[in-house]
Amino acid sequence: MDTLTQTRERSITSTHTAFRTLEGDGFEVRRAIPAKAYEAVGPFIFLDHFGPIAFLPGEAKGASAHPHAGIETLTLLLEGRSIHKDSLGNTSVMQPGEVQWMRAGRGIVHDEGPDAEIRRTGGRNHGIQLWLNMPKGKKHDDPAYRHFVASDIPLIKGDKAHARIVAGHVGDVTGPLTSHGNPVVIHVSLKAGGSMTLDTHAAQELALYTMTGAAMLPGQTVEPGDLVRFGAGDTVSLQADQDSEILIVGGDPLDAPIVRHGPFVMNTIDEMERTVRDYYAGRMGQII
């Protein structure tokens, strides 16, 4: 466990329940960011939680070819196998414990979803997709893609618990993903009776989302599908009375207007109109 130099526990400022909606080719997700009360948490402007779900043969659904622009996407897989293909020519298979990052920038087309075997025979699927906003002046950067295998992601151990540091700094441990807004992404797994304290002083804004089980924080238990936002402080202390999977996200807010239109996020309506024209003109490429 981290050796902490500061010990001011972050307090919960608000609690929000994710709403259910359909995404991609018709699979259900719980969306915790954005919400009526907030547009973002640090640089994160989107948090979708899919699963855990067991598919019967022929039932599995993904998100067939679709565009993105003006954002970065980050997908964490807990169960299943997912295929990624994009208009840059990348193809990769994501296994449980792995992470995929994609900078959409000026525009990219990608296809993601369960692999052929799961579609054919059935199986389980569970994960998170996050969108990170890109700052003003960077929205039209070149697209890029990176796949992190489990061994790329450092681990911090607690008592019957561990945390995978995908992005940000926790004590002297640094995650492999760096981006605008100093993002923090921590995936915490606790066994029944487990506990862990994390040094999160570097994040200006911070939130915790419970995927499965329950996150027992000082004074409050966070149930699956609920997101809590924290105030200022240095640490987050977690306990669990059952096996639990928790996600902590945050960082520094990006100071620019957010204009959303489906898979595109820009700063102005003029930028959005240009982006839509680029897509329909084929300037975001195609998957071959």
PDB file of N, CA and C in Angstrom, residues 8-109:
ATOM      1  N   ARG A   8      -5.489  13.841   4.526  1.00  0.00           N
ATOM      2  CA  ARG A   8      -6.820  14.439   4.564  1.00  0.00           C
ATOM      3  C   ARG A   8      -7.745  13.644   3.649  1.00  0.00           C
ATOM      4  N   GLU A   9      -8.702  12.948   4.240  1.00  0.00           N
ATOM      5  CA  GLU A   9      -9.617  12.111   3.470  1.00  0.00           C
ATOM      6  C   GLU A   9     -10.552  12.981   2.628  1.00  0.00           C
ATOM      7  N   ARG A  10     -10.731  12.598   1.372  1.00  0.00           N
ATOM      8  CA  ARG A  10     -11.693  13.308   0.526  1.00  0.00           C
ATOM      9  C   ARG A  10     -13.114  12.988   1.003  1.00  0.00           C
ATOM     10  N   SER A  11     -13.943  14.003   1.115  1.00  0.00           N
ATOM     11  CA  SER A  11     -15.342  13.806   1.487  1.00  0.00           C
ATOM     12  C   SER A  11     -16.210  13.772   0.243  1.00  0.00           C
ATOM     13  N   ILE A  12     -17.338  13.092   0.325  1.00  0.00           N
ATOM     14  CA  ILE A  12     -18.280  13.003  -0.788  1.00  0.00           C
ATOM     15  C   ILE A  12     -19.117  14.281  -0.845  1.00  0.00           C
ATOM     16  N   THR A  13     -19.187  14.878  -2.021  1.00  0.00           N
ATOM     17  CA  THR A  13     -19.984  16.091  -2.187  1.00  0.00           C
ATOM     18  C   THR A  13     -21.342  15.821  -2.823  1.00  0.00           C
ATOM     19  N   SER A  14     -21.459  14.766  -3.619  1.00  0.00           N
ATOM     20  CA  SER A  14     -22.757  14.447  -4.237  1.00  0.00           C
ATOM     21  C   SER A  14     -22.741  13.009  -4.738  1.00  0.00           C
ATOM     22  N   THR A  15     -23.944  12.442  -4.864  1.00  0.00           N
ATOM     23  CA  THR A  15     -24.125  11.067  -5.340  1.00  0.00           C
ATOM     24  C   THR A  15     -25.111  11.073  -6.498  1.00  0.00           C
ATOM     25  N   HIS A  16     -24.827  10.294  -7.531  1.00  0.00           N
ATOM     26  CA  HIS A  16     -25.646  10.295  -8.743  1.00  0.00           C
ATOM     27  C   HIS A  16     -25.792   8.858  -9.245  1.00  0.00           C
ATOM     28  N   THR A  17     -26.962   8.533  -9.744  1.00  0.00           N
ATOM     29  CA  THR A  17     -27.227   7.208 -10.297  1.00  0.00           C
ATOM     30  C   THR A  17     -27.150   7.260 -11.815  1.00  0.00           C
ATOM     31  N   ALA A  18     -26.361   6.391 -12.403  1.00  0.00           N
ATOM     32  CA  ALA A  18     -26.246   6.330 -13.862  1.00  0.00           C
ATOM     33  C   ALA A  18     -27.591   5.971 -14.475  1.00  0.00           C
ATOM     34  N   PHE A  19     -27.867   6.523 -15.646  1.00  0.00           N
ATOM     35  CA  PHE A  19     -29.107   6.171 -16.341  1.00  0.00           C
ATOM     36  C   PHE A  19     -28.814   5.129 -17.411  1.00  0.00           C
ATOM     37  N   ARG A  20     -29.822   4.351 -17.719  1.00  0.00           N
ATOM     38  CA  ARG A  20     -29.668   3.277 -18.706  1.00  0.00           C
ATOM     39  C   ARG A  20     -30.059   3.778 -20.090  1.00  0.00           C
ATOM     40  N   THR A  21     -29.284   3.374 -21.081  1.00  0.00           N
ATOM     41  CA  THR A  21     -29.568   3.741 -22.456  1.00  0.00           C
ATOM     42  C   THR A  21     -28.983   2.672 -23.373  1.00  0.00           C
ATOM     43  N   LEU A  22     -29.324   2.738 -24.650  1.00  0.00           N
ATOM     44  CA  LEU A  22     -28.792   1.794 -25.632  1.00  0.00           C
ATOM     45  C   LEU A  22     -27.674   2.447 -26.415  1.00  0.00           C
ATOM     46  N   GLU A  23     -26.658   1.671 -26.709  1.00  0.00           N
ATOM     47  CA  GLU A  23     -25.526   2.153 -27.483  1.00  0.00           C
ATOM     48  C   GLU A  23     -25.230   1.188 -28.619  1.00  0.00           C
ATOM     49  N   GLY A  24     -24.385   1.652 -29.546  1.00  0.00           N
ATOM     50  CA  GLY A  24     -23.896   0.791 -30.615  1.00  0.00           C
ATOM     51  C   GLY A  24     -25.006   0.125 -31.389  1.00  0.00           C
ATOM     52  N   ASP A  25     -24.915  -1.191 -31.500  1.00  0.00           N
ATOM     53  CA  ASP A  25     -25.892  -1.971 -32.263  1.00  0.00           C
ATOM     54  C   ASP A  25     -27.082  -2.403 -31.416  1.00  0.00           C
ATOM     55  N   GLY A  26     -27.231  -1.772 -30.238  1.00  0.00           N
ATOM     56  CA  GLY A  26     -28.404  -2.040 -29.416  1.00  0.00           C
ATOM     57  C   GLY A  26     -28.122  -2.723 -28.102  1.00  0.00           C
ATOM     58  N   PHE A  27     -26.903  -2.557 -27.547  1.00  0.00           N
ATOM     59  CA  PHE A  27     -26.617  -3.133 -26.233  1.00  0.00           C
ATOM     60  C   PHE A  27     -26.823  -2.058 -25.163  1.00  0.00           C
ATOM     61  N   GLU A  28     -27.226  -2.523 -23.979  1.00  0.00           N
ATOM     62  CA  GLU A  28     -27.544  -1.590 -22.896  1.00  0.00           C
ATOM     63  C   GLU A  28     -26.294  -1.184 -22.129  1.00  0.00           C
ATOM     64  N   VAL A  29     -26.233   0.099 -21.765  1.00  0.00           N
ATOM     65  CA  VAL A  29     -25.160   0.612 -20.920  1.00  0.00           C
ATOM     66  C   VAL A  29     -25.775   1.438 -19.803  1.00  0.00           C
ATOM     67  N   ARG A  30     -25.003   1.614 -18.741  1.00  0.00           N
ATOM     68  CA  ARG A  30     -25.326   2.591 -17.703  1.00  0.00           C
ATOM     69  C   ARG A  30     -24.373   3.767 -17.880  1.00  0.00           C
ATOM     70  N   ARG A  31     -24.933   4.960 -18.056  1.00  0.00           N
ATOM     71  CA  ARG A  31     -24.119   6.155 -18.331  1.00  0.00           C
ATOM     72  C   ARG A  31     -24.070   7.028 -17.086  1.00  0.00           C
ATOM     73  N   ALA A  32     -22.857   7.191 -16.548  1.00  0.00           N
ATOM     74  CA  ALA A  32     -22.667   7.970 -15.332  1.00  0.00           C
ATOM     75  C   ALA A  32     -22.112   9.366 -15.588  1.00  0.00           C
ATOM     76  N   ILE A  33     -21.481   9.575 -16.715  1.00  0.00           N
ATOM     77  CA  ILE A  33     -21.005  10.881 -17.168  1.00  0.00           C
ATOM     78  C   ILE A  33     -21.369  11.017 -18.640  1.00  0.00           C
ATOM     79  N   PRO A  34     -22.007  12.129 -19.047  1.00  0.00           N
ATOM     80  CA  PRO A  34     -22.432  13.293 -18.269  1.00  0.00           C
ATOM     81  C   PRO A  34     -23.752  13.017 -17.548  1.00  0.00           C
ATOM     82  N   ALA A  35     -24.153  13.965 -16.696  1.00  0.00           N
ATOM     83  CA  ALA A  35     -25.429  13.899 -15.999  1.00  0.00           C
ATOM     84  C   ALA A  35     -26.006  15.309 -15.934  1.00  0.00           C
ATOM     85  N   LYS A  36     -27.226  15.427 -15.468  1.00  0.00           N
ATOM     86  CA  LYS A  36     -27.856  16.746 -15.373  1.00  0.00           C
ATOM     87  C   LYS A  36     -27.046  17.688 -14.487  1.00  0.00           C
ATOM     88  N   ALA A  37     -26.397  17.148 -13.475  1.00  0.00           N
ATOM     89  CA  ALA A  37     -25.694  17.986 -12.501  1.00  0.00           C
ATOM     90  C   ALA A  37     -24.275  18.353 -12.928  1.00  0.00           C
ATOM     91  N   TYR A  38     -23.708  17.655 -13.926  1.00  0.00           N
ATOM     92  CA  TYR A  38     -22.322  17.912 -14.305  1.00  0.00           C
ATOM     93  C   TYR A  38     -22.093  17.449 -15.734  1.00  0.00           C
ATOM     94  N   GLU A  39     -21.213  18.171 -16.405  1.00  0.00           N
ATOM     95  CA  GLU A  39     -20.842  17.867 -17.785  1.00  0.00           C
ATOM     96  C   GLU A  39     -19.619  16.964 -17.848  1.00  0.00           C
ATOM     97  N   ALA A  40     -18.782  17.050 -16.819  1.00  0.00           N
ATOM     98  CA  ALA A  40     -17.501  16.346 -16.854  1.00  0.00           C
ATOM     99  C   ALA A  40     -16.987  16.146 -15.439  1.00  0.00           C
ATOM    100  N   VAL A  41     -16.016  15.236 -15.308  1.00  0.00           N
ATOM    101  CA  VAL A  41     -15.219  15.089 -14.093  1.00  0.00           C
ATOM    102  C   VAL A  41     -13.765  15.156 -14.542  1.00  0.00           C
ATOM    103  N   GLY A  42     -13.096  16.263 -14.231  1.00  0.00           N
ATOM    104  CA  GLY A  42     -11.772  16.479 -14.800  1.00  0.00           C
ATOM    105  C   GLY A  42     -11.889  16.517 -16.313  1.00  0.00           C
ATOM    106  N   PRO A  43     -11.023  15.821 -17.048  1.00  0.00           N
ATOM    107  CA  PRO A  43     -11.121  15.813 -18.509  1.00  0.00           C
ATOM    108  C   PRO A  43     -12.127  14.800 -19.045  1.00  0.00           C
ATOM    109  N   PHE A  44     -12.767  14.022 -18.160  1.00  0.00           N
ATOM    110  CA  PHE A  44     -13.660  12.948 -18.608  1.00  0.00           C
ATOM    111  C   PHE A  44     -15.070  13.483 -18.834  1.00  0.00           C
ATOM    112  N   ILE A  45     -15.552  13.306 -20.066  1.00  0.00           N
ATOM    113  CA  ILE A  45     -16.869  13.826 -20.427  1.00  0.00           C
ATOM    114  C   ILE A  45     -17.862  12.709 -20.744  1.00  0.00           C
ATOM    115  N   PHE A  46     -17.460  11.458 -20.468  1.00  0.00           N
ATOM    116  CA  PHE A  46     -18.314  10.329 -20.832  1.00  0.00           C
ATOM    117  C   PHE A  46     -17.832   9.115 -20.052  1.00  0.00           C
ATOM    118  N   LEU A  47     -18.771   8.420 -19.404  1.00  0.00           N
ATOM    119  CA  LEU A  47     -18.482   7.142 -18.751  1.00  0.00           C
ATOM    120  C   LEU A  47     -19.651   6.222 -19.007  1.00  0.00           C
ATOM    121  N   ASP A  48     -19.437   5.198 -19.807  1.00  0.00           N
ATOM    122  CA  ASP A  48     -20.435   4.162 -20.072  1.00  0.00           C
ATOM    123  C   ASP A  48     -19.956   2.851 -19.472  1.00  0.00           C
ATOM    124  N   HIS A  49     -20.858   2.174 -18.765  1.00  0.00           N
ATOM    125  CA  HIS A  49     -20.574   0.886 -18.149  1.00  0.00           C
ATOM    126  C   HIS A  49     -21.424  -0.174 -18.843  1.00  0.00           C
ATOM    127  N   PHE A  50     -20.783  -1.139 -19.486  1.00  0.00           N
ATOM    128  CA  PHE A  50     -21.527  -2.202 -20.176  1.00  0.00           C
ATOM    129  C   PHE A  50     -21.315  -3.525 -19.456  1.00  0.00           C
ATOM    130  N   GLY A  51     -22.412  -4.246 -19.239  1.00  0.00           N
ATOM    131  CA  GLY A  51     -22.356  -5.509 -18.506  1.00  0.00           C
ATOM    132  C   GLY A  51     -22.315  -5.258 -16.999  1.00  0.00           C
ATOM    133  N   PRO A  52     -21.957  -6.321 -16.215  1.00  0.00           N
ATOM    134  CA  PRO A  52     -21.668  -7.674 -16.699  1.00  0.00           C
ATOM    135  C   PRO A  52     -22.917  -8.368 -17.237  1.00  0.00           C
ATOM    136  N   ILE A  53     -22.743  -9.048 -18.357  1.00  0.00           N
ATOM    137  CA  ILE A  53     -23.859  -9.712 -19.007  1.00  0.00           C
ATOM    138  C   ILE A  53     -23.367 -11.013 -19.635  1.00  0.00           C
ATOM    139  N   ALA A  54     -24.215 -12.018 -19.601  1.00  0.00           N
ATOM    140  CA  ALA A  54     -23.927 -13.286 -20.265  1.00  0.00           C
ATOM    141  C   ALA A  54     -24.766 -13.365 -21.533  1.00  0.00           C
ATOM    142  N   PHE A  55     -24.105 -13.478 -22.675  1.00  0.00           N
ATOM    143  CA  PHE A  55     -24.793 -13.568 -23.957  1.00  0.00           C
ATOM    144  C   PHE A  55     -25.055 -15.032 -24.310  1.00  0.00           C
ATOM    145  N   LEU A  56     -26.235 -15.310 -24.844  1.00  0.00           N
ATOM    146  CA  LEU A  56     -26.514 -16.603 -25.443  1.00  0.00           C
ATOM    147  C   LEU A  56     -25.934 -16.625 -26.856  1.00  0.00           C
ATOM    148  N   PRO A  57     -25.770 -17.793 -27.462  1.00  0.00           N
ATOM    149  CA  PRO A  57     -25.254 -17.848 -28.833  1.00  0.00           C
ATOM    150  C   PRO A  57     -26.068 -16.960 -29.766  1.00  0.00           C
ATOM    151  N   GLY A  58     -25.366 -16.131 -30.549  1.00  0.00           N
ATOM    152  CA  GLY A  58     -26.009 -15.253 -31.518  1.00  0.00           C
ATOM    153  C   GLY A  58     -26.553 -13.965 -30.954  1.00  0.00           C
ATOM    154  N   GLU A  59     -26.428 -13.731 -29.646  1.00  0.00           N
ATOM    155  CA  GLU A  59     -27.008 -12.538 -29.026  1.00  0.00           C
ATOM    156  C   GLU A  59     -26.027 -11.385 -28.858  1.00  0.00           C
ATOM    157  N   ALA A  60     -24.739 -11.656 -28.845  1.00  0.00           N
ATOM    158  CA  ALA A  60     -23.747 -10.626 -28.517  1.00  0.00           C
ATOM    159  C   ALA A  60     -23.783  -9.487 -29.529  1.00  0.00           C
ATOM    160  N   LYS A  61     -23.706  -8.262 -29.017  1.00  0.00           N
ATOM    161  CA  LYS A  61     -23.731  -7.074 -29.867  1.00  0.00           C
ATOM    162  C   LYS A  61     -22.546  -6.175 -29.553  1.00  0.00           C
ATOM    163  N   GLY A  62     -22.114  -5.446 -30.567  1.00  0.00           N
ATOM    164  CA  GLY A  62     -21.029  -4.484 -30.392  1.00  0.00           C
ATOM    165  C   GLY A  62     -21.424  -3.131 -30.941  1.00  0.00           C
ATOM    166  N   ALA A  63     -20.420  -2.399 -31.418  1.00  0.00           N
ATOM    167  CA  ALA A  63     -20.648  -1.088 -32.039  1.00  0.00           C
ATOM    168  C   ALA A  63     -19.951  -1.120 -33.395  1.00  0.00           C
ATOM    169  N   SER A  64     -20.737  -1.474 -34.424  1.00  0.00           N
ATOM    170  CA  SER A  64     -20.150  -1.578 -35.758  1.00  0.00           C
ATOM    171  C   SER A  64     -19.670  -0.212 -36.234  1.00  0.00           C
ATOM    172  N   ALA A  65     -18.977  -0.185 -37.373  1.00  0.00           N
ATOM    173  CA  ALA A  65     -18.212   0.974 -37.830  1.00  0.00           C
ATOM    174  C   ALA A  65     -18.934   2.299 -37.595  1.00  0.00           C
ATOM    175  N   HIS A  66     -18.267   3.195 -36.857  1.00  0.00           N
ATOM    176  CA  HIS A  66     -18.828   4.514 -36.554  1.00  0.00           C
ATOM    177  C   HIS A  66     -17.665   5.488 -36.338  1.00  0.00           C
ATOM    178  N   PRO A  67     -17.910   6.790 -36.507  1.00  0.00           N
ATOM    179  CA  PRO A  67     -16.826   7.771 -36.394  1.00  0.00           C
ATOM    180  C   PRO A  67     -16.720   8.375 -34.990  1.00  0.00           C
ATOM    181  N   HIS A  68     -15.584   9.014 -34.739  1.00  0.00           N
ATOM    182  CA  HIS A  68     -15.382   9.884 -33.586  1.00  0.00           C
ATOM    183  C   HIS A  68     -14.501  11.044 -34.018  1.00  0.00           C
ATOM    184  N   ALA A  69     -14.626  12.176 -33.326  1.00  0.00           N
ATOM    185  CA  ALA A  69     -13.727  13.301 -33.550  1.00  0.00           C
ATOM    186  C   ALA A  69     -13.740  14.197 -32.310  1.00  0.00           C
ATOM    187  N   GLY A  70     -12.595  14.823 -32.050  1.00  0.00           N
ATOM    188  CA  GLY A  70     -12.498  15.802 -30.971  1.00  0.00           C
ATOM    189  C   GLY A  70     -12.322  15.234 -29.583  1.00  0.00           C
ATOM    190  N   ILE A  71     -12.141  13.918 -29.461  1.00  0.00           N
ATOM    191  CA  ILE A  71     -12.024  13.266 -28.156  1.00  0.00           C
ATOM    192  C   ILE A  71     -10.952  12.190 -28.206  1.00  0.00           C
ATOM    193  N   GLU A  72     -10.684  11.620 -27.029  1.00  0.00           N
ATOM    194  CA  GLU A  72      -9.951  10.371 -26.912  1.00  0.00           C
ATOM    195  C   GLU A  72     -10.871   9.369 -26.227  1.00  0.00           C
ATOM    196  N   THR A  73     -10.819   8.120 -26.654  1.00  0.00           N
ATOM    197  CA  THR A  73     -11.602   7.080 -25.997  1.00  0.00           C
ATOM    198  C   THR A  73     -10.667   6.151 -25.237  1.00  0.00           C
ATOM    199  N   LEU A  74     -11.181   5.616 -24.130  1.00  0.00           N
ATOM    200  CA  LEU A  74     -10.416   4.688 -23.307  1.00  0.00           C
ATOM    201  C   LEU A  74     -11.354   3.564 -22.892  1.00  0.00           C
ATOM    202  N   THR A  75     -11.039   2.344 -23.267  1.00  0.00           N
ATOM    203  CA  THR A  75     -11.883   1.190 -22.974  1.00  0.00           C
ATOM    204  C   THR A  75     -11.128   0.233 -22.061  1.00  0.00           C
ATOM    205  N   LEU A  76     -11.769  -0.142 -20.945  1.00  0.00           N
ATOM    206  CA  LEU A  76     -11.226  -1.118 -19.995  1.00  0.00           C
ATOM    207  C   LEU A  76     -12.110  -2.351 -20.052  1.00  0.00           C
ATOM    208  N   LEU A  77     -11.512  -3.508 -20.250  1.00  0.00           N
ATOM    209  CA  LEU A  77     -12.271  -4.750 -20.344  1.00  0.00           C
ATOM    210  C   LEU A  77     -12.029  -5.604 -19.102  1.00  0.00           C
ATOM    211  N   LEU A  78     -13.128  -6.007 -18.450  1.00  0.00           N
ATOM    212  CA  LEU A  78     -13.038  -6.874 -17.276  1.00  0.00           C
ATOM    213  C   LEU A  78     -13.340  -8.328 -17.621  1.00  0.00           C
ATOM    214  N   GLU A  79     -14.286  -8.533 -18.547  1.00  0.00           N
ATOM    215  CA  GLU A  79     -14.637  -9.888 -18.975  1.00  0.00           C
ATOM    216  C   GLU A  79     -14.905  -9.863 -20.472  1.00  0.00           C
ATOM    217  N   GLY A  80     -14.631 -10.995 -21.143  1.00  0.00           N
ATOM    218  CA  GLY A  80     -14.908 -11.137 -22.559  1.00  0.00           C
ATOM    219  C   GLY A  80     -13.680 -10.939 -23.421  1.00  0.00           C
ATOM    220  N   ARG A  81     -13.905 -10.834 -24.711  1.00  0.00           N
ATOM    221  CA  ARG A  81     -12.865 -10.520 -25.693  1.00  0.00           C
ATOM    222  C   ARG A  81     -13.471  -9.558 -26.705  1.00  0.00           C
ATOM    223  N   SER A  82     -12.739  -8.502 -27.019  1.00  0.00           N
ATOM    224  CA  SER A  82     -13.259  -7.466 -27.907  1.00  0.00           C
ATOM    225  C   SER A  82     -12.293  -7.228 -29.056  1.00  0.00           C
ATOM    226  N   ILE A  83     -12.842  -7.100 -30.253  1.00  0.00           N
ATOM    227  CA  ILE A  83     -12.055  -6.817 -31.455  1.00  0.00           C
ATOM    228  C   ILE A  83     -12.156  -5.333 -31.777  1.00  0.00           C
ATOM    229  N   HIS A  84     -11.010  -4.705 -32.023  1.00  0.00           N
ATOM    230  CA  HIS A  84     -10.968  -3.301 -32.460  1.00  0.00           C
ATOM    231  C   HIS A  84     -10.384  -3.244 -33.865  1.00  0.00           C
ATOM    232  N   LYS A  85     -11.060  -2.498 -34.751  1.00  0.00           N
ATOM    233  CA  LYS A  85     -10.537  -2.191 -36.084  1.00  0.00           C
ATOM    234  C   LYS A  85     -10.783  -0.711 -36.341  1.00  0.00           C
ATOM    235  N   ASP A  86      -9.855  -0.054 -37.044  1.00  0.00           N
ATOM    236  CA  ASP A  86     -10.064   1.366 -37.311  1.00  0.00           C
ATOM    237  C   ASP A  86      -9.543   1.758 -38.683  1.00  0.00           C
ATOM    238  N   SER A  87      -9.841   3.008 -39.063  1.00  0.00           N
ATOM    239  CA  SER A  87      -9.502   3.503 -40.392  1.00  0.00           C
ATOM    240  C   SER A  87      -8.028   3.865 -40.527  1.00  0.00           C
ATOM    241  N   LEU A  88      -7.238   3.724 -39.437  1.00  0.00           N
ATOM    242  CA  LEU A  88      -5.792   3.858 -39.536  1.00  0.00           C
ATOM    243  C   LEU A  88      -5.141   2.535 -39.944  1.00  0.00           C
ATOM    244  N   GLY A  89      -5.943   1.466 -39.957  1.00  0.00           N
ATOM    245  CA  GLY A  89      -5.424   0.145 -40.300  1.00  0.00           C
ATOM    246  C   GLY A  89      -5.111  -0.728 -39.104  1.00  0.00           C
ATOM    247  N   ASN A  90      -5.419  -0.247 -37.882  1.00  0.00           N
ATOM    248  CA  ASN A  90      -5.158  -1.043 -36.686  1.00  0.00           C
ATOM    249  C   ASN A  90      -6.212  -2.130 -36.505  1.00  0.00           C
ATOM    250  N   THR A  91      -5.778  -3.297 -36.093  1.00  0.00           N
ATOM    251  CA  THR A  91      -6.663  -4.387 -35.674  1.00  0.00           C
ATOM    252  C   THR A  91      -6.050  -5.022 -34.438  1.00  0.00           C
ATOM    253  N   SER A  92      -6.842  -5.178 -33.375  1.00  0.00           N
ATOM    254  CA  SER A  92      -6.310  -5.810 -32.166  1.00  0.00           C
ATOM    255  C   SER A  92      -7.445  -6.492 -31.413  1.00  0.00           C
ATOM    256  N   VAL A  93      -7.062  -7.460 -30.595  1.00  0.00           N
ATOM    257  CA  VAL A  93      -8.008  -8.197 -29.769  1.00  0.00           C
ATOM    258  C   VAL A  93      -7.706  -7.854 -28.311  1.00  0.00           C
ATOM    259  N   MET A  94      -8.731  -7.363 -27.606  1.00  0.00           N
ATOM    260  CA  MET A  94      -8.561  -6.995 -26.212  1.00  0.00           C
ATOM    261  C   MET A  94      -9.059  -8.112 -25.315  1.00  0.00           C
ATOM    262  N   GLN A  95      -8.222  -8.493 -24.344  1.00  0.00           N
ATOM    263  CA  GLN A  95      -8.534  -9.531 -23.374  1.00  0.00           C
ATOM    264  C   GLN A  95      -8.849  -8.887 -22.024  1.00  0.00           C
ATOM    265  N   PRO A  96      -9.448  -9.638 -21.086  1.00  0.00           N
ATOM    266  CA  PRO A  96      -9.704  -9.078 -19.756  1.00  0.00           C
ATOM    267  C   PRO A  96      -8.423  -8.545 -19.116  1.00  0.00           C
ATOM    268  N   GLY A  97      -8.540  -7.379 -18.481  1.00  0.00           N
ATOM    269  CA  GLY A  97      -7.398  -6.735 -17.845  1.00  0.00           C
ATOM    270  C   GLY A  97      -6.630  -5.811 -18.760  1.00  0.00           C
ATOM    271  N   GLU A  98      -7.052  -5.711 -20.019  1.00  0.00           N
ATOM    272  CA  GLU A  98      -6.349  -4.858 -20.971  1.00  0.00           C
ATOM    273  C   GLU A  98      -7.136  -3.567 -21.222  1.00  0.00           C
ATOM    274  N   VAL A  99      -6.437  -2.598 -21.817  1.00  0.00           N
ATOM    275  CA  VAL A  99      -6.984  -1.262 -22.030  1.00  0.00           C
ATOM    276  C   VAL A  99      -6.644  -0.810 -23.444  1.00  0.00           C
ATOM    277  N   GLN A 100      -7.612  -0.169 -24.094  1.00  0.00           N
ATOM    278  CA  GLN A 100      -7.356   0.414 -25.410  1.00  0.00           C
ATOM    279  C   GLN A 100      -7.626   1.914 -25.355  1.00  0.00           C
ATOM    280  N   TRP A 101      -6.680   2.675 -25.914  1.00  0.00           N
ATOM    281  CA  TRP A 101      -6.806   4.134 -25.995  1.00  0.00           C
ATOM    282  C   TRP A 101      -6.790   4.544 -27.457  1.00  0.00           C
ATOM    283  N   MET A 102      -7.645   5.494 -27.801  1.00  0.00           N
ATOM    284  CA  MET A 102      -7.695   5.977 -29.178  1.00  0.00           C
ATOM    285  C   MET A 102      -7.884   7.486 -29.177  1.00  0.00           C
ATOM    286  N   ARG A 103      -6.994   8.198 -29.848  1.00  0.00           N
ATOM    287  CA  ARG A 103      -7.190   9.628 -30.069  1.00  0.00           C
ATOM    288  C   ARG A 103      -7.934   9.798 -31.388  1.00  0.00           C
ATOM    289  N   ALA A 104      -9.159  10.309 -31.295  1.00  0.00           N
ATOM    290  CA  ALA A 104      -9.928  10.533 -32.514  1.00  0.00           C
ATOM    291  C   ALA A 104      -9.431  11.771 -33.243  1.00  0.00           C
ATOM    292  N   GLY A 105      -9.126  12.856 -32.497  1.00  0.00           N
ATOM    293  CA  GLY A 105      -8.618  14.075 -33.122  1.00  0.00           C
ATOM    294  C   GLY A 105      -9.531  14.574 -34.226  1.00  0.00           C
ATOM    295  N   ARG A 106      -8.943  14.804 -35.403  1.00  0.00           N
ATOM    296  CA  ARG A 106      -9.717  15.364 -36.514  1.00  0.00           C
ATOM    297  C   ARG A 106     -10.708  14.369 -37.097  1.00  0.00           C
ATOM    298  N   GLY A 107     -10.587  13.086 -36.715  1.00  0.00           N
ATOM    299  CA  GLY A 107     -11.593  12.134 -37.157  1.00  0.00           C
ATOM    300  C   GLY A 107     -11.038  10.757 -37.428  1.00  0.00           C
ATOM    301  N   ILE A 108     -11.762   9.750 -36.975  1.00  0.00           N
ATOM    302  CA  ILE A 108     -11.394   8.359 -37.180  1.00  0.00           C
ATOM    303  C   ILE A 108     -12.673   7.537 -37.218  1.00  0.00           C
ATOM    304  N   VAL A 109     -12.646   6.424 -37.921  1.00  0.00           N
ATOM    305  CA  VAL A 109     -13.755   5.471 -37.934  1.00  0.00           C
ATOM    306  C   VAL A 109     -13.249   4.188 -37.290  1.00  0.00           C
TER     307      VAL A 109
END
